[in-house]
Backbone as CSV, one residue per row, in Angstrom:
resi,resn,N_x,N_y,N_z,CA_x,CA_y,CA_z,C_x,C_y,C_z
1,UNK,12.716,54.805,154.787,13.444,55.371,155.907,14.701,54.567,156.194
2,UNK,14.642,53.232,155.844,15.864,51.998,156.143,16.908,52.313,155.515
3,UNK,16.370,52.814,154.180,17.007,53.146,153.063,17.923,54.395,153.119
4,UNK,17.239,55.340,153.122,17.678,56.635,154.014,18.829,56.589,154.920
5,UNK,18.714,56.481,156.290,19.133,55.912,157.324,20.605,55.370,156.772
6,UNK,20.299,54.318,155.779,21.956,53.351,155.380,23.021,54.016,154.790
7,UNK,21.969,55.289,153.618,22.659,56.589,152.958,23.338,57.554,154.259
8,UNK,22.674,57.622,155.206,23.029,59.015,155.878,24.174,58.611,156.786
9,UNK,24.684,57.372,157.265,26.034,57.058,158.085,27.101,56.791,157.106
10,UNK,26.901,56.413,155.754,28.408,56.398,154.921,28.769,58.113,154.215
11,UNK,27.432,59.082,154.400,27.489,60.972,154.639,28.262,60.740,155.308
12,UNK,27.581,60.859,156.746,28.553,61.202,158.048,30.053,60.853,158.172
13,UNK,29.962,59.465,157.887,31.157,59.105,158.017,32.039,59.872,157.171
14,UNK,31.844,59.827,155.715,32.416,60.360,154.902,33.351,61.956,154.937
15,UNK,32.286,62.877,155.359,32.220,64.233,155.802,33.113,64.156,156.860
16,UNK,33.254,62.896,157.840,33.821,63.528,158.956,35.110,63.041,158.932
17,UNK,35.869,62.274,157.584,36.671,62.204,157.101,37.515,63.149,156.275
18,UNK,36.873,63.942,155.203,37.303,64.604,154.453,36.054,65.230,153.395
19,UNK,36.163,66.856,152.919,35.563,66.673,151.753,35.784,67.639,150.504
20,UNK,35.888,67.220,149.412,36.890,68.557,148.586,36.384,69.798,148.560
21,UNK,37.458,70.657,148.333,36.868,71.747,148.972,35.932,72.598,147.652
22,UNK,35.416,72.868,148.134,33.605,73.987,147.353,33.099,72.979,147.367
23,UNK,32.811,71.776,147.374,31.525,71.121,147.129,30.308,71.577,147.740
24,UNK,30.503,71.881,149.079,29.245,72.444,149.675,29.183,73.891,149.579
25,UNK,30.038,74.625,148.617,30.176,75.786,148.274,28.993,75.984,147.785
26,UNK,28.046,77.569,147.491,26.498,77.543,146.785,26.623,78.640,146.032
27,UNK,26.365,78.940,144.960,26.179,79.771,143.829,24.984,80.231,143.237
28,UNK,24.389,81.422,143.122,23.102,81.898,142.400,22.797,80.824,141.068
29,UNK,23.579,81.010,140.874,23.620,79.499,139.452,23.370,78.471,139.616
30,UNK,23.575,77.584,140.784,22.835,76.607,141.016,21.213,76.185,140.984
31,UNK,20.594,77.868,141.415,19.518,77.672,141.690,18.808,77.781,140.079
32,UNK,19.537,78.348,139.268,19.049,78.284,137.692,19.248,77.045,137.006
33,UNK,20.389,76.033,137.805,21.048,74.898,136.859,19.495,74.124,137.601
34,UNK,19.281,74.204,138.375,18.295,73.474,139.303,17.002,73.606,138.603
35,UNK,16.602,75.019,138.603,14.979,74.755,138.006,15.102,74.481,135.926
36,UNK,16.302,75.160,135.557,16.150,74.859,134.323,16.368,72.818,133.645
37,UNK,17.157,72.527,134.659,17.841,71.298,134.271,16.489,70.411,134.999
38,UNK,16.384,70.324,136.068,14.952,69.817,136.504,13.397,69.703,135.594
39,UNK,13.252,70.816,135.351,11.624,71.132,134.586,12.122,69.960,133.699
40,UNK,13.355,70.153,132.549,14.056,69.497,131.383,14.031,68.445,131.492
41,UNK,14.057,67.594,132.744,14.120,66.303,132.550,12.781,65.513,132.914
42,UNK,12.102,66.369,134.008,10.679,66.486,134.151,10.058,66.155,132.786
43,UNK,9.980,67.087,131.828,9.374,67.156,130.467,9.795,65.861,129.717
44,UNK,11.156,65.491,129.765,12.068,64.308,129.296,11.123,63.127,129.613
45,UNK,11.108,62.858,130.793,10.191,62.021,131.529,9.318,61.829,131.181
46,UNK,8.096,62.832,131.012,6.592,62.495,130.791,6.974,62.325,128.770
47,UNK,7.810,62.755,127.838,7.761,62.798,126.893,8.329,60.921,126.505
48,UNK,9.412,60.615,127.558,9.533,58.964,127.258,8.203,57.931,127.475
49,UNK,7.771,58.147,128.383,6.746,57.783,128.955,5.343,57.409,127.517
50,UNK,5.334,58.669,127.067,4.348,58.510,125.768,4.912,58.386,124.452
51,UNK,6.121,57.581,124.611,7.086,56.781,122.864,6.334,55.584,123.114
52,UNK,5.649,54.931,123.883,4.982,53.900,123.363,3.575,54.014,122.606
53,UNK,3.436,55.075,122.287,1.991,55.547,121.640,0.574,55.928,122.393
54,UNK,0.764,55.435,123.576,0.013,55.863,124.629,0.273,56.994,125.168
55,UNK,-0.674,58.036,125.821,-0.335,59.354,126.415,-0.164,59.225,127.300
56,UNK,1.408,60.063,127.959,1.787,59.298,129.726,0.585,59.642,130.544
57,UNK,0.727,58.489,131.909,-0.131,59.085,132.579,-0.057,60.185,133.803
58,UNK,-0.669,60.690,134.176,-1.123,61.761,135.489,-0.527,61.249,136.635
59,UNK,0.790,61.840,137.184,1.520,61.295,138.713,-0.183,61.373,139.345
60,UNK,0.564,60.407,140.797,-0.720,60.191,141.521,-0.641,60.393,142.881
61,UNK,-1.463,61.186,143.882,-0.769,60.756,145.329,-2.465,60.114,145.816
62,UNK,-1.873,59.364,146.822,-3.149,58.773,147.787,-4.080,59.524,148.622
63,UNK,-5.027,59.035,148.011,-6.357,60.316,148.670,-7.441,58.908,149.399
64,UNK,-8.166,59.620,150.303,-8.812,59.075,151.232,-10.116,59.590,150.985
65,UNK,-11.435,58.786,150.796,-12.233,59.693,150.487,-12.177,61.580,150.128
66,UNK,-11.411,61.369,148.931,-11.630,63.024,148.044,-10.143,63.761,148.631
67,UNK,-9.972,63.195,149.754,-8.976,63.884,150.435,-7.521,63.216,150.867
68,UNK,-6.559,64.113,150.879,-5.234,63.564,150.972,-4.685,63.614,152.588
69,UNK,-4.900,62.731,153.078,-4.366,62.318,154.201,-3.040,62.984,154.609
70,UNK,-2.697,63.114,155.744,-1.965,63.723,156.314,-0.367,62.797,156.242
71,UNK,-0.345,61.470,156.713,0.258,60.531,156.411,0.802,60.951,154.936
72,UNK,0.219,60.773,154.059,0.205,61.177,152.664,1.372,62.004,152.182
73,UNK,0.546,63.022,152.775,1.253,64.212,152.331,2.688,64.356,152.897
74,UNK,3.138,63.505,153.947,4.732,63.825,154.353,5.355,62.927,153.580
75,UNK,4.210,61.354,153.321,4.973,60.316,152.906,5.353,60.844,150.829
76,UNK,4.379,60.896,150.436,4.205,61.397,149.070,4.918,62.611,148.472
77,UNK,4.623,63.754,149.538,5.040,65.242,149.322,6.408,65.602,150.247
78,UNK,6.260,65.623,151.432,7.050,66.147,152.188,8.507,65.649,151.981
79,UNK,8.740,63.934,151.940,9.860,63.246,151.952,10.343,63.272,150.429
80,UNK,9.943,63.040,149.405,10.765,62.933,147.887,11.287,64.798,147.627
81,UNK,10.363,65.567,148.319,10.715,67.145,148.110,11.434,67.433,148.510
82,UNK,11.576,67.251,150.040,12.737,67.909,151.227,13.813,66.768,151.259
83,UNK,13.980,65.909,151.674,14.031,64.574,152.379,14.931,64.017,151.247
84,UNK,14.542,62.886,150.358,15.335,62.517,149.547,16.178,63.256,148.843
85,UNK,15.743,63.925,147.989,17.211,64.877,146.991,18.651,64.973,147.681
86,UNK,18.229,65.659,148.669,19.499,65.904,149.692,20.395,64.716,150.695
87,UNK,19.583,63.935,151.157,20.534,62.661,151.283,20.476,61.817,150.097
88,UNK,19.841,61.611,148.828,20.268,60.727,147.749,21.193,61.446,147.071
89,UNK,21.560,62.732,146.604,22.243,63.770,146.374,23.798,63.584,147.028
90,UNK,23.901,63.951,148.328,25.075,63.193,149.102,25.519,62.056,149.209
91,UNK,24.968,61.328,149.377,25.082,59.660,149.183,25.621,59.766,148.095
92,UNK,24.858,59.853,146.794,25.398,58.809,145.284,26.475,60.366,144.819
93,UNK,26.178,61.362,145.014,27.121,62.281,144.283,28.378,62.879,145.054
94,UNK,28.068,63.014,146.374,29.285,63.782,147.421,30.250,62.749,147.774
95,UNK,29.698,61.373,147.888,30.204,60.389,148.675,30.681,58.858,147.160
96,UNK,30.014,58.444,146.606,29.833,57.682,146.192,31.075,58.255,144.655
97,UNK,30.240,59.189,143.910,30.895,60.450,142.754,32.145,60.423,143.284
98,UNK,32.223,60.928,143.965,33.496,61.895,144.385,34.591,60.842,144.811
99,UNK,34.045,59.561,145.920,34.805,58.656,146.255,35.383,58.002,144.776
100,UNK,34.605,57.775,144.005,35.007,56.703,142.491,36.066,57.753,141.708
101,UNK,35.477,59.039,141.701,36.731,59.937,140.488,37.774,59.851,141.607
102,UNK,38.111,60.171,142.636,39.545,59.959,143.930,40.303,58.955,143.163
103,UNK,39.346,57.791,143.671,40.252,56.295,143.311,40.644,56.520,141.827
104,UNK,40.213,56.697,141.415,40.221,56.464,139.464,41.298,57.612,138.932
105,UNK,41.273,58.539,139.287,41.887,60.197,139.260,43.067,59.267,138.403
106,UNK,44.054,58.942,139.357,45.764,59.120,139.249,45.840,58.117,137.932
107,UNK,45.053,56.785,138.373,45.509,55.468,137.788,45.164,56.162,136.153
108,UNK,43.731,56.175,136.087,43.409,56.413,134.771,42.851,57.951,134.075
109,UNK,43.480,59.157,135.128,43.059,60.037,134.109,41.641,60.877,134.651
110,UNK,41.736,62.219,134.791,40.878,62.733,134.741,39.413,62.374,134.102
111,UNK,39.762,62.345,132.630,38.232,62.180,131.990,37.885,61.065,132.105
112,UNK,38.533,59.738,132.474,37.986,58.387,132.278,37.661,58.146,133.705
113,UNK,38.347,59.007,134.790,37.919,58.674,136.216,36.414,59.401,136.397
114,UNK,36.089,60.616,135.528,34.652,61.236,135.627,33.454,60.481,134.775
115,UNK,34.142,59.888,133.997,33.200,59.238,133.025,32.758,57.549,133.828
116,UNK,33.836,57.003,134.497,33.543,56.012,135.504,32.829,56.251,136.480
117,UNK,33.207,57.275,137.222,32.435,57.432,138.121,30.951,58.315,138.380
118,UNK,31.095,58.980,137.068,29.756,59.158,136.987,28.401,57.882,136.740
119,UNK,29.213,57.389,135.872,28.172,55.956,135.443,27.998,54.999,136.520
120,UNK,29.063,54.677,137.516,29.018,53.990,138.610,27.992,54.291,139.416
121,UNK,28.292,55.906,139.979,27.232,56.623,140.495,25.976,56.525,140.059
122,UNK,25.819,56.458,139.042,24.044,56.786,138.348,23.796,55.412,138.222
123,UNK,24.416,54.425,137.985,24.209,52.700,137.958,23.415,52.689,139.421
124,UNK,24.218,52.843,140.346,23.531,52.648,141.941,22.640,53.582,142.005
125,UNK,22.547,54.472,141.649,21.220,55.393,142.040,20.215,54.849,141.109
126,UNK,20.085,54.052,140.008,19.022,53.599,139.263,18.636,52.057,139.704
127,UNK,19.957,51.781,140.254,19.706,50.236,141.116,18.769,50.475,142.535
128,UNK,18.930,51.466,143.411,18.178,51.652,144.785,16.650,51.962,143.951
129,UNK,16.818,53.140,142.881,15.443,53.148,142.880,14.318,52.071,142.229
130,UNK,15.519,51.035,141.439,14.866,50.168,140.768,13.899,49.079,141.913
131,UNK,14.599,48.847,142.922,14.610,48.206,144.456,13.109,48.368,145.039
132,UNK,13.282,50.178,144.850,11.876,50.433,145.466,10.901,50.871,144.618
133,UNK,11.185,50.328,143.506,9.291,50.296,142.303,9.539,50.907,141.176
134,UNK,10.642,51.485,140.592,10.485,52.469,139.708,11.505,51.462,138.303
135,UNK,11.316,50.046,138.169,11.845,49.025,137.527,11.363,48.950,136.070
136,UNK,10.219,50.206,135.455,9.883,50.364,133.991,11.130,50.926,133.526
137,UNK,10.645,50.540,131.865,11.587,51.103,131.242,12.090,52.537,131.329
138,UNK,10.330,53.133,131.116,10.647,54.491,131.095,11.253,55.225,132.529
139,UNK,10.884,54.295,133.363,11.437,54.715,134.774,13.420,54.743,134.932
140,UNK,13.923,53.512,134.062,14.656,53.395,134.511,15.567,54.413,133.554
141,UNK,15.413,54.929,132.366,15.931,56.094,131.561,15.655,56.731,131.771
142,UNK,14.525,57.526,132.737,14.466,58.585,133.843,15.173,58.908,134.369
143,UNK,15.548,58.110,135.146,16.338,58.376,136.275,17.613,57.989,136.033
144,UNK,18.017,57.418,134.713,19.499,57.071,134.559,19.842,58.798,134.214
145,UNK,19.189,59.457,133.617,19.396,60.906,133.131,19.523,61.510,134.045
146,UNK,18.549,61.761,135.224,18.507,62.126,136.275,19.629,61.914,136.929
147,UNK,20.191,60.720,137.389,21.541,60.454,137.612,22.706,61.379,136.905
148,UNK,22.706,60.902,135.457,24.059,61.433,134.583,23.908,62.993,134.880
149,UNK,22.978,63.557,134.981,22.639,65.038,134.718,23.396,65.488,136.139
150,UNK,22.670,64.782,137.210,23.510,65.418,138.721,24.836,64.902,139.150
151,UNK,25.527,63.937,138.152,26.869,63.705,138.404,27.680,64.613,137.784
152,UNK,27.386,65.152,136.179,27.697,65.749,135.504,28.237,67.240,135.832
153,UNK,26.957,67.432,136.188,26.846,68.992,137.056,27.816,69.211,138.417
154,UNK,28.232,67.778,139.252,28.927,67.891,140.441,30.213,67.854,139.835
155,UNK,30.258,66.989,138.534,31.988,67.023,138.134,32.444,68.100,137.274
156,UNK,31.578,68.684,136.845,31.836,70.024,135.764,31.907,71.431,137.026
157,UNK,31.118,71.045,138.245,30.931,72.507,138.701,32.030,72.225,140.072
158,UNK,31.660,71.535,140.360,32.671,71.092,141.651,31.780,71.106,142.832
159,UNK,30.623,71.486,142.578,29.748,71.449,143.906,28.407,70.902,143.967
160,UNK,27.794,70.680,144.838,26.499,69.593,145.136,25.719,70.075,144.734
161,UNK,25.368,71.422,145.351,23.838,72.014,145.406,23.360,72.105,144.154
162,UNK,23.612,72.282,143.071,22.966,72.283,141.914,22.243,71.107,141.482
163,UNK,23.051,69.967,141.959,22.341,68.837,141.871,21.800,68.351,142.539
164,UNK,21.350,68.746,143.902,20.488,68.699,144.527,18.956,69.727,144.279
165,UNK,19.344,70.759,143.791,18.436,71.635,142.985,17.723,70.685,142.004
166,UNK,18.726,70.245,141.108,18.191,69.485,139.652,17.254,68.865,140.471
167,UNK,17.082,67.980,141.784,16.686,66.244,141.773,15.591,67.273,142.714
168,UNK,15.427,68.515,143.650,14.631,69.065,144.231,13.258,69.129,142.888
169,UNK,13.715,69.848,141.982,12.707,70.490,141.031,12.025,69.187,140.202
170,UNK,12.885,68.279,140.092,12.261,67.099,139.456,11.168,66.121,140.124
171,UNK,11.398,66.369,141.390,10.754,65.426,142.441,9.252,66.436,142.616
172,UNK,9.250,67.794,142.581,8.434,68.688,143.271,7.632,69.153,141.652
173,UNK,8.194,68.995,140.696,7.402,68.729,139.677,6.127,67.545,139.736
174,UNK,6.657,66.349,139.999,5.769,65.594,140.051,4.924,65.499,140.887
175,UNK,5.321,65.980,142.229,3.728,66.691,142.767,2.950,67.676,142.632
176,UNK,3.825,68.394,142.073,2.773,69.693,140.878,1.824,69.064,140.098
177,UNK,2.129,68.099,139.323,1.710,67.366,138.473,0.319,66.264,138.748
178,UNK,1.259,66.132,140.056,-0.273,65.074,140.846,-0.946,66.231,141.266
179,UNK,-0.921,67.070,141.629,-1.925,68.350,142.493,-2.975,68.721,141.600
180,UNK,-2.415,69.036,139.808,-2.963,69.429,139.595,-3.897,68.467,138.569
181,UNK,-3.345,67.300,138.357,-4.746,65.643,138.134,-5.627,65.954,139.526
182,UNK,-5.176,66.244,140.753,-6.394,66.057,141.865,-7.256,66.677,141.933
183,UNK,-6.821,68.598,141.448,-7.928,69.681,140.858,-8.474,69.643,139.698
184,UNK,-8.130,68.773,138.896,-8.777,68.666,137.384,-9.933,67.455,137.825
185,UNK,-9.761,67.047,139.022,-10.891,65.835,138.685,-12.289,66.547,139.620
């Protein structure tokens, strides 16, 4: 929530500065770049996961005798589904993206200001999550993809929501994933 919270006043601020225009523009296409590009990296994920010869394992959420606590379910389900995508989304891609290609634009060039600032962007978004537990290998080429994929998509399309789609479907996969280890057992 600290974390959160630190993301959502350099938004505000940001927004209530300036912001290019369509980014918060929304397109039927987003919602396809979202579940197709999501599942994709979803699959990406559990397929890095088992290059060490071991079969990945089964996401997990916290259960309380047999059952998933209420706590749980906002902390586990509710917040990485609703909650994160959309302020980590704004933060590292509306604010962070967008601020690095600005600066970079004139000096060096369209493609080298998107190619900087995409990597900048996805550097800090693999650094916060590294922060809060996700410091494996396979974690951290997860989510560096995850990153490149929703910077990519904001600098090729010009707008957020798709990549907030991508990081929605990726996050809500993995509680698909835990739901359905909790009915298999």
């Amino acid at each position: 929530a600290i974390v959160w919270i630190g993301m959502l006043l350099p938004i505000v601020w940001a927004f209530s500065r300036s912001r290019p225009i369509g980014l918060l523009r929304v397109r039927t296409v987003d919602a396809l770049y979202g579940l197709v590009l999501g599942a994709l990296l979803r699959t990406t994920q559990g397929w890095i996961e088992g290059l060490d010869g071991t079969p990945a394992e089964w996401p997990g959420i916290v259960q309380v005798d047999g059952s998933v606590p209420v706590s749980s379910v906002l902390v586990d389900v509710v917040a990485p589904v609703a909650l994160a995508p959309v302020l980590e989304e704004f933060f590292f891609r509306a604010v962070v993206l967008v601020s690095l290609y600005t600066v970079l634009r004139r000096p060096f060039g369209k493609l080298t200001a998107g190619l900087a600032a995409a990597l900048g962007s996805t550097a800090l978004f693999v650094m916060v999550h590294g922060i809060s537990g996700a410091a494996d290998v396979s974690g951290i080429v997860s989510l560096s993809l995850l990153g490149l994929v929703c910077a990519l998509l904001v600098l090729l399309t010009g707008r957020i929501w798709g990549a907030v789609l991508v990081h929605v479907v990726y996050n809500a996969s993995y509680i698909a994933l835990a739901v359905l280890a909790i009915a298999m057992t």
